[in-house]
Amino acid sequence: MRIVVTGGAGCLGSHLVRVLLSRGDEVVVIDDFSSGTRRPVGDAELHELDLMHDGEALVNAFRGADAVVHFAARKSVEESVTRPTRYYRENIGTLANALTAARATDGAVFLFSSSAAVYGETAGGAIRETDPARPINPYGATKLAGEELTASAASAFRLRAASLRYFNAAGTGWADLADTGRTSLLPSAIERVRRAESPVIFGDDYPTPDGTGVRDYVHALDLAEAHVAVLDHLGESAVGHRVFNVGTGRGASVAEVIGLVGDAAGVRVTPTVAPRRGGDAAEVVADVSRITREVGWRSRFSLPDIVRSAWEATS
Ligand code: WQD
């Protein structure tokens, strides 16, 4: 298949590009490299384009595509709280342009990179796609609005679409594709341990077993393979839009993750506890029964696998 990947030089996008190339797909990468990291995209056709303004070039790059996977977006929960208008403008604007360009394809498959952040505060326990989506930060709000836009465009442009609600993507399948962001828990904890400093826990007074935030950490390679499974599934489906959680179905606390970083480093780690961070929920864990039942995908990697892969990528 010919597959367009926007944001294909990002951490998650580049994982998907490498998996698609390895199975013989023809890949078109569109990226503006505004994140500052130029991850290798192998034999993919590369278009350095601004998804906000290069509309004509975007339509040409999409022409003839069998599928489009739209990763390109701002993704920091914390930054969205301090710079909301940037998130509204860029996350919705780039998606609108990608959907418009997808109109030039002949009934392509369209995957939208959504997020567990659409759920906001949860009652605890595994979250289903049918549970209420009440985002508590601008990042999550742009992802929920993006799902609505994708559903509407699927009907208007006759696309076979899905929105994938990523839980906490972490770890790496290859060292050269690792997450270089500093705000996420795992990269920031690893960086601090490597500098013999204490990792920071944002709040230990949450209603969770050890008081620290609980998330569902899913390996970046698992997440890429989930995209491939959904692409193949939608290739046999009718026009429409479907929402899938992408996670492991298992929660882990901030303290547990930091403990595993110490194990990977072979050192005893004593974290520092700071006040809660704005926009954070206590617990966000996926119910993954729908993607397992309908698509046949489930995660393969454990949390220790994830932490070890991230640690080794920085050695
Ligand atoms: C995880 C937990 C923090 C840093 C991320 C992405 C977002 C979306 C969902 C895909 C929280 C705590 C963090 C630190 C800490 N991904 N923490 N000390 O906020 O759940 O959102 O996944 O769509 O794009 O940002 O991830 O790694 O920032 O935080 O205690 O130094 O770790 O409070 O409980 P988050 P995160």
Short mmCIF file of C-alpha atoms and ligand atoms in Angstrom, two decimals:
data_model
loop_
_atom_site.label_atom_id
_atom_site.label_comp_id
_atom_site.label_asym_id
_atom_site.label_seq_id
_atom_site.Cartn_x
_atom_site.Cartn_y
_atom_site.Cartn_z
CA MET A 1 0.00 0.00 0.00
CA ARG A 2 0.98 3.67 -0.39
CA ILE A 3 0.69 5.25 3.07
CA VAL A 4 1.10 8.92 4.01
CA VAL A 5 2.37 9.53 7.57
CA THR A 6 2.16 13.13 8.78
CA GLY A 7 4.51 13.79 11.69
CA GLY A 8 6.45 10.79 10.38
CA ALA A 9 9.74 12.10 11.78
CA GLY A 10 8.33 12.22 15.30
CA CYS A 11 8.92 9.52 17.89
CA LEU A 12 5.71 7.55 17.24
CA GLY A 13 5.45 8.41 13.55
CA SER A 14 8.98 7.22 12.83
CA HIS A 15 8.24 3.90 14.57
CA LEU A 16 5.26 3.36 12.26
CA VAL A 17 7.29 4.40 9.19
CA ARG A 18 9.99 1.83 10.01
CA VAL A 19 7.44 -0.95 10.59
CA LEU A 20 5.57 -0.15 7.34
CA LEU A 21 8.81 -0.04 5.30
CA SER A 22 9.89 -3.36 6.82
CA ARG A 23 6.76 -5.03 5.45
CA GLY A 24 7.17 -3.54 1.99
CA ASP A 25 4.71 -0.64 2.06
CA GLU A 26 5.42 2.53 0.07
CA VAL A 27 5.63 5.35 2.67
CA VAL A 28 5.32 9.12 2.24
CA VAL A 29 6.49 11.14 5.24
CA ILE A 30 5.26 14.69 5.75
CA ASP A 31 6.89 16.68 8.52
CA ASP A 32 7.87 20.29 9.23
CA PHE A 33 10.57 19.21 11.71
CA SER A 34 9.33 21.90 14.10
CA SER A 35 9.93 19.54 17.04
CA GLY A 36 13.63 19.97 16.28
CA THR A 37 14.41 16.28 15.96
CA ARG A 38 15.02 14.85 12.47
CA ARG A 39 14.59 11.14 13.03
CA PRO A 40 15.66 8.90 10.10
CA VAL A 41 12.82 7.88 7.80
CA GLY A 42 14.72 5.31 5.71
CA ASP A 43 13.50 4.85 2.12
CA ALA A 44 10.28 6.81 2.68
CA GLU A 45 9.49 9.65 0.27
CA LEU A 46 10.04 12.77 2.38
CA HIS A 47 8.13 16.06 2.06
CA GLU A 48 9.19 18.87 4.40
CA LEU A 49 5.87 20.73 4.53
CA ASP A 50 4.03 23.03 6.91
CA LEU A 51 0.68 21.33 7.47
CA MET A 52 -0.83 24.66 8.48
CA HIS A 53 0.00 26.56 5.27
CA ASP A 54 1.19 24.27 2.43
CA GLY A 55 -2.33 23.16 1.44
CA GLU A 56 -1.65 22.68 -2.32
CA ALA A 57 1.55 20.73 -1.75
CA LEU A 58 -0.29 18.61 0.79
CA VAL A 59 -2.99 17.63 -1.72
CA ASN A 60 -0.29 16.59 -4.21
CA ALA A 61 1.55 14.54 -1.59
CA PHE A 62 -1.68 12.74 -0.61
CA ARG A 63 -2.76 11.96 -4.17
CA GLY A 64 -2.91 8.23 -4.84
CA ALA A 65 -2.54 7.29 -1.18
CA ASP A 66 -4.30 4.17 0.07
CA ALA A 67 -4.08 5.39 3.67
CA VAL A 68 -3.19 8.46 5.72
CA VAL A 69 -1.98 8.36 9.34
CA HIS A 70 -2.10 11.79 10.96
CA PHE A 71 0.34 12.08 13.89
CA ALA A 72 1.40 15.72 13.43
CA ALA A 73 0.30 17.72 16.50
CA ARG A 74 1.53 19.45 19.64
CA LYS A 75 1.39 16.85 22.42
CA SER A 76 2.37 18.24 25.80
CA VAL A 77 -0.41 18.30 28.40
CA GLU A 78 1.59 20.79 30.48
CA GLU A 79 2.35 23.14 27.57
CA SER A 80 -1.30 23.09 26.45
CA VAL A 81 -2.29 24.46 29.87
CA THR A 82 0.06 27.44 29.51
CA ARG A 83 -0.37 27.95 25.70
CA PRO A 84 -3.97 26.87 24.87
CA THR A 85 -4.49 28.97 21.73
CA ARG A 86 -1.40 27.45 20.08
CA TYR A 87 -2.97 24.00 20.64
CA TYR A 88 -6.42 25.02 19.37
CA ARG A 89 -4.98 26.63 16.25
CA GLU A 90 -2.31 24.06 15.37
CA ASN A 91 -3.87 20.75 16.40
CA ILE A 92 -7.23 21.50 14.81
CA GLY A 93 -5.83 23.46 11.85
CA THR A 94 -3.37 20.79 10.75
CA LEU A 95 -6.01 18.07 11.07
CA ALA A 96 -8.50 20.08 9.01
CA ASN A 97 -5.88 20.48 6.27
CA ALA A 98 -4.98 16.77 6.37
CA LEU A 99 -8.64 15.76 6.09
CA THR A 100 -9.16 18.18 3.21
CA ALA A 101 -6.13 16.76 1.42
CA ALA A 102 -7.42 13.23 2.06
CA ARG A 103 -10.44 14.18 -0.05
CA ALA A 104 -8.10 13.94 -3.05
CA THR A 105 -7.62 10.23 -2.40
CA ASP A 106 -10.09 7.65 -3.59
CA GLY A 107 -11.75 6.53 -0.36
CA ALA A 108 -8.55 6.19 1.62
CA VAL A 109 -8.22 4.85 5.13
CA PHE A 110 -7.60 7.70 7.60
CA LEU A 111 -6.17 7.21 11.10
CA PHE A 112 -6.25 10.09 13.57
CA SER A 113 -3.77 10.15 16.44
CA SER A 114 -6.02 10.82 19.43
CA SER A 115 -5.30 10.44 23.12
CA ALA A 116 -6.47 9.11 26.46
CA ALA A 117 -6.35 12.76 27.48
CA VAL A 118 -9.91 13.04 26.04
CA TYR A 119 -11.23 11.25 29.14
CA GLY A 120 -10.00 13.76 31.73
CA GLU A 121 -10.63 12.81 35.38
CA THR A 122 -11.80 9.18 35.56
CA ALA A 123 -13.65 7.29 38.27
CA GLY A 124 -10.72 4.84 38.43
CA GLY A 125 -10.53 1.43 36.81
CA ALA A 126 -10.16 0.61 33.13
CA ILE A 127 -11.72 3.18 30.75
CA ARG A 128 -13.92 2.11 27.81
CA GLU A 129 -14.38 4.05 24.58
CA THR A 130 -18.04 4.49 25.56
CA ASP A 131 -17.17 6.14 28.90
CA PRO A 132 -17.69 9.92 29.14
CA ALA A 133 -15.00 12.04 27.48
CA ARG A 134 -14.52 15.22 29.53
CA PRO A 135 -11.01 16.57 28.83
CA ILE A 136 -9.47 18.63 31.67
CA ASN A 137 -6.77 20.32 29.59
CA PRO A 138 -6.60 22.03 26.18
CA TYR A 139 -4.53 19.21 24.69
CA GLY A 140 -7.28 16.68 25.46
CA ALA A 141 -9.92 19.11 24.19
CA THR A 142 -8.17 19.38 20.80
CA LYS A 143 -8.03 15.59 20.54
CA LEU A 144 -11.73 15.17 21.30
CA ALA A 145 -12.61 17.89 18.77
CA GLY A 146 -10.28 16.17 16.31
CA GLU A 147 -12.19 12.92 16.65
CA GLU A 148 -15.46 14.73 15.85
CA LEU A 149 -13.84 16.39 12.81
CA THR A 150 -12.49 13.05 11.59
CA ALA A 151 -15.91 11.39 11.97
CA SER A 152 -17.59 14.22 10.05
CA ALA A 153 -15.01 14.17 7.25
CA ALA A 154 -15.19 10.37 6.98
CA SER A 155 -18.84 10.73 6.07
CA ALA A 156 -18.39 13.81 3.84
CA PHE A 157 -15.30 12.51 1.99
CA ARG A 158 -16.21 8.78 2.17
CA LEU A 159 -13.17 7.78 4.19
CA ARG A 160 -12.72 4.59 6.27
CA ALA A 161 -11.51 6.27 9.45
CA ALA A 162 -10.52 5.57 13.02
CA SER A 163 -9.34 7.64 15.96
CA LEU A 164 -6.76 5.88 18.12
CA ARG A 165 -6.77 7.00 21.75
CA TYR A 166 -3.15 6.44 22.84
CA PHE A 167 -2.57 5.94 26.50
CA ASN A 168 0.97 6.69 27.65
CA ALA A 169 3.34 5.85 24.82
CA ALA A 170 6.82 5.16 26.17
CA GLY A 171 10.00 3.26 25.40
CA THR A 172 11.44 2.73 21.95
CA GLY A 173 11.92 -0.04 19.39
CA TRP A 174 15.19 1.52 18.23
CA ALA A 175 17.62 3.87 20.01
CA ASP A 176 17.65 6.34 17.11
CA LEU A 177 13.87 6.82 17.35
CA ALA A 178 13.65 7.39 21.13
CA ASP A 179 11.44 10.10 22.66
CA THR A 180 13.60 13.17 23.29
CA GLY A 181 10.84 15.14 25.03
CA ARG A 182 11.71 16.18 28.54
CA THR A 183 8.24 16.69 30.05
CA SER A 184 7.14 13.03 29.93
CA LEU A 185 7.83 10.94 33.00
CA LEU A 186 10.16 8.29 31.61
CA PRO A 187 12.61 10.48 29.63
CA SER A 188 12.75 13.06 32.43
CA ALA A 189 13.32 10.42 35.14
CA ILE A 190 16.06 8.76 33.06
CA GLU A 191 17.76 12.07 32.38
CA ARG A 192 17.83 12.92 36.09
CA VAL A 193 19.12 9.51 37.15
CA ARG A 194 21.86 9.73 34.52
CA ARG A 195 22.87 13.06 36.09
CA ALA A 196 22.77 11.45 39.57
CA GLU A 197 19.84 13.73 40.45
CA SER A 198 16.49 12.76 42.02
CA PRO A 199 13.54 12.25 39.67
CA VAL A 200 10.52 14.39 40.58
CA ILE A 201 7.09 13.02 41.54
CA PHE A 202 4.31 15.54 40.84
CA GLY A 203 2.05 14.84 43.80
CA ASP A 204 1.88 11.80 46.11
CA ASP A 205 -1.58 12.59 47.50
CA TYR A 206 -3.71 11.12 44.71
CA PRO A 207 -6.39 8.52 45.56
CA THR A 208 -4.20 5.69 44.19
CA PRO A 209 -2.52 2.71 45.95
CA ASP A 210 0.78 4.54 46.58
CA GLY A 211 -0.56 8.11 46.21
CA THR A 212 1.23 8.79 42.92
CA GLY A 213 -0.37 9.13 39.46
CA VAL A 214 -1.30 5.93 37.63
CA ARG A 215 -1.02 5.58 33.83
CA ASP A 216 -1.16 2.83 31.20
CA TYR A 217 2.32 2.81 29.61
CA VAL A 218 2.35 1.25 26.14
CA HIS A 219 5.54 0.52 24.18
CA ALA A 220 6.06 2.73 21.11
CA LEU A 221 6.59 -0.41 19.01
CA ASP A 222 3.33 -1.92 20.29
CA LEU A 223 1.61 1.31 19.37
CA ALA A 224 3.06 1.26 15.85
CA GLU A 225 1.91 -2.33 15.39
CA ALA A 226 -1.57 -1.36 16.59
CA HIS A 227 -1.69 1.17 13.73
CA VAL A 228 -0.74 -1.49 11.21
CA ALA A 229 -3.43 -3.82 12.54
CA VAL A 230 -6.08 -1.08 12.35
CA LEU A 231 -4.94 -0.05 8.83
CA ASP A 232 -5.36 -3.62 7.62
CA HIS A 233 -8.68 -3.95 9.44
CA LEU A 234 -10.09 -0.73 7.95
CA GLY A 235 -8.89 -1.77 4.50
CA GLU A 236 -11.62 -4.41 4.65
CA SER A 237 -14.23 -2.14 6.28
CA ALA A 238 -16.97 0.19 5.03
CA VAL A 239 -16.90 4.00 5.05
CA GLY A 240 -17.26 5.33 8.59
CA HIS A 241 -15.42 6.21 11.80
CA ARG A 242 -14.44 4.04 14.77
CA VAL A 243 -12.69 4.90 18.07
CA PHE A 244 -10.14 2.53 19.66
CA ASN A 245 -8.22 2.73 22.94
CA VAL A 246 -4.57 1.77 22.49
CA GLY A 247 -2.91 0.67 25.73
CA THR A 248 -1.98 -2.44 27.67
CA GLY A 249 -4.96 -2.53 30.06
CA ARG A 250 -2.49 -2.43 33.00
CA GLY A 251 -1.81 0.64 35.20
CA ALA A 252 1.51 1.59 36.80
CA SER A 253 2.25 4.37 39.27
CA VAL A 254 4.83 7.11 38.91
CA ALA A 255 6.71 5.61 41.87
CA GLU A 256 6.75 2.17 40.18
CA VAL A 257 8.15 3.62 36.95
CA ILE A 258 10.86 5.51 38.83
CA GLY A 259 11.72 2.31 40.75
CA LEU A 260 12.14 0.46 37.41
CA VAL A 261 14.43 3.23 36.16
CA GLY A 262 16.61 2.61 39.22
CA ASP A 263 16.60 -1.12 38.45
CA ALA A 264 17.65 -0.48 34.84
CA ALA A 265 20.38 1.90 36.06
CA GLY A 266 21.48 -0.51 38.80
CA VAL A 267 21.23 2.24 41.42
CA ARG A 268 18.93 3.04 44.35
CA VAL A 269 16.78 6.05 43.40
CA THR A 270 15.20 8.42 45.96
CA PRO A 271 12.66 10.64 44.17
CA THR A 272 11.73 14.15 45.28
CA VAL A 273 8.01 14.85 45.82
CA ALA A 274 6.72 18.14 44.35
CA PRO A 275 3.17 19.58 44.26
CA ARG A 276 0.66 18.17 41.76
CA ARG A 277 1.00 19.37 38.13
CA GLY A 278 -1.88 21.37 36.57
CA GLY A 279 -4.10 19.33 34.21
CA ASP A 280 -3.14 15.91 35.61
CA ALA A 281 -5.71 13.18 36.37
CA ALA A 282 -5.13 10.63 39.15
CA GLU A 283 -5.57 7.45 37.11
CA VAL A 284 -5.81 6.82 33.34
CA VAL A 285 -5.82 3.11 32.35
CA ALA A 286 -7.29 1.59 29.16
CA ASP A 287 -9.94 -1.05 28.66
CA VAL A 288 -8.55 -2.56 25.43
CA SER A 289 -11.25 -5.16 24.79
CA ARG A 290 -12.65 -3.38 21.70
CA ILE A 291 -9.39 -3.26 19.69
CA THR A 292 -8.60 -6.82 20.75
CA ARG A 293 -12.05 -8.08 19.78
CA GLU A 294 -12.55 -6.13 16.53
CA VAL A 295 -8.99 -5.82 15.23
CA GLY A 296 -7.22 -8.72 16.92
CA TRP A 297 -4.42 -6.54 18.38
CA ARG A 298 -3.01 -6.63 21.91
CA SER A 299 0.19 -5.24 23.41
CA ARG A 300 3.27 -7.50 23.56
CA PHE A 301 5.74 -5.58 25.76
CA SER A 302 5.84 -5.26 29.58
CA LEU A 303 6.62 -2.14 31.62
CA PRO A 304 10.15 -3.44 32.42
CA ASP A 305 10.66 -3.93 28.64
CA ILE A 306 9.55 -0.34 28.09
CA VAL A 307 11.80 1.13 30.79
CA ARG A 308 14.82 -0.96 29.74
CA SER A 309 14.42 0.10 26.07
CA ALA A 310 14.29 3.77 27.07
CA TRP A 311 17.28 3.44 29.43
CA GLU A 312 19.42 1.59 26.86
CA ALA A 313 18.54 4.16 24.19
CA THR A 314 20.24 6.87 26.29
CA SER A 315 23.40 4.94 27.15
C1 WQD B 1 2.63 10.83 33.50
C2 WQD B 1 2.54 10.87 35.02
C3 WQD B 1 2.60 13.08 35.93
C4 WQD B 1 6.83 13.85 34.85
C5 WQD B 1 1.06 11.96 28.19
C6 WQD B 1 1.40 12.85 27.04
C7 WQD B 1 0.20 13.17 26.23
C8 WQD B 1 -0.66 11.96 25.98
C9 WQD B 1 -0.95 11.20 27.26
C10 WQD B 1 -0.59 10.81 23.92
C11 WQD B 1 1.62 11.98 35.55
C12 WQD B 1 3.81 12.26 36.39
C13 WQD B 1 5.55 13.30 34.99
C14 WQD B 1 7.65 13.99 35.99
C15 WQD B 1 5.91 13.06 37.35
N1 WQD B 1 -0.02 11.09 25.08
N2 WQD B 1 5.11 12.92 36.22
N3 WQD B 1 7.15 13.60 37.21
O1 WQD B 1 0.65 13.80 31.34
O2 WQD B 1 -0.09 11.39 31.34
O3 WQD B 1 0.34 12.66 29.17
O4 WQD B 1 0.33 10.86 27.79
O5 WQD B 1 -1.52 11.30 23.44
O6 WQD B 1 0.67 13.66 24.98
O7 WQD B 1 1.95 14.03 27.58
O8 WQD B 1 2.23 11.93 30.67
O9 WQD B 1 4.57 11.42 31.24
O10 WQD B 1 3.75 13.82 31.39
O11 WQD B 1 2.95 12.16 33.07
O12 WQD B 1 5.47 12.72 38.48
O13 WQD B 1 8.82 14.46 35.94
O14 WQD B 1 3.83 11.12 35.54
O15 WQD B 1 2.11 13.89 37.00
O16 WQD B 1 0.98 11.48 36.70
P1 WQD B 1 0.71 12.47 30.73
P2 WQD B 1 3.47 12.39 31.57
#
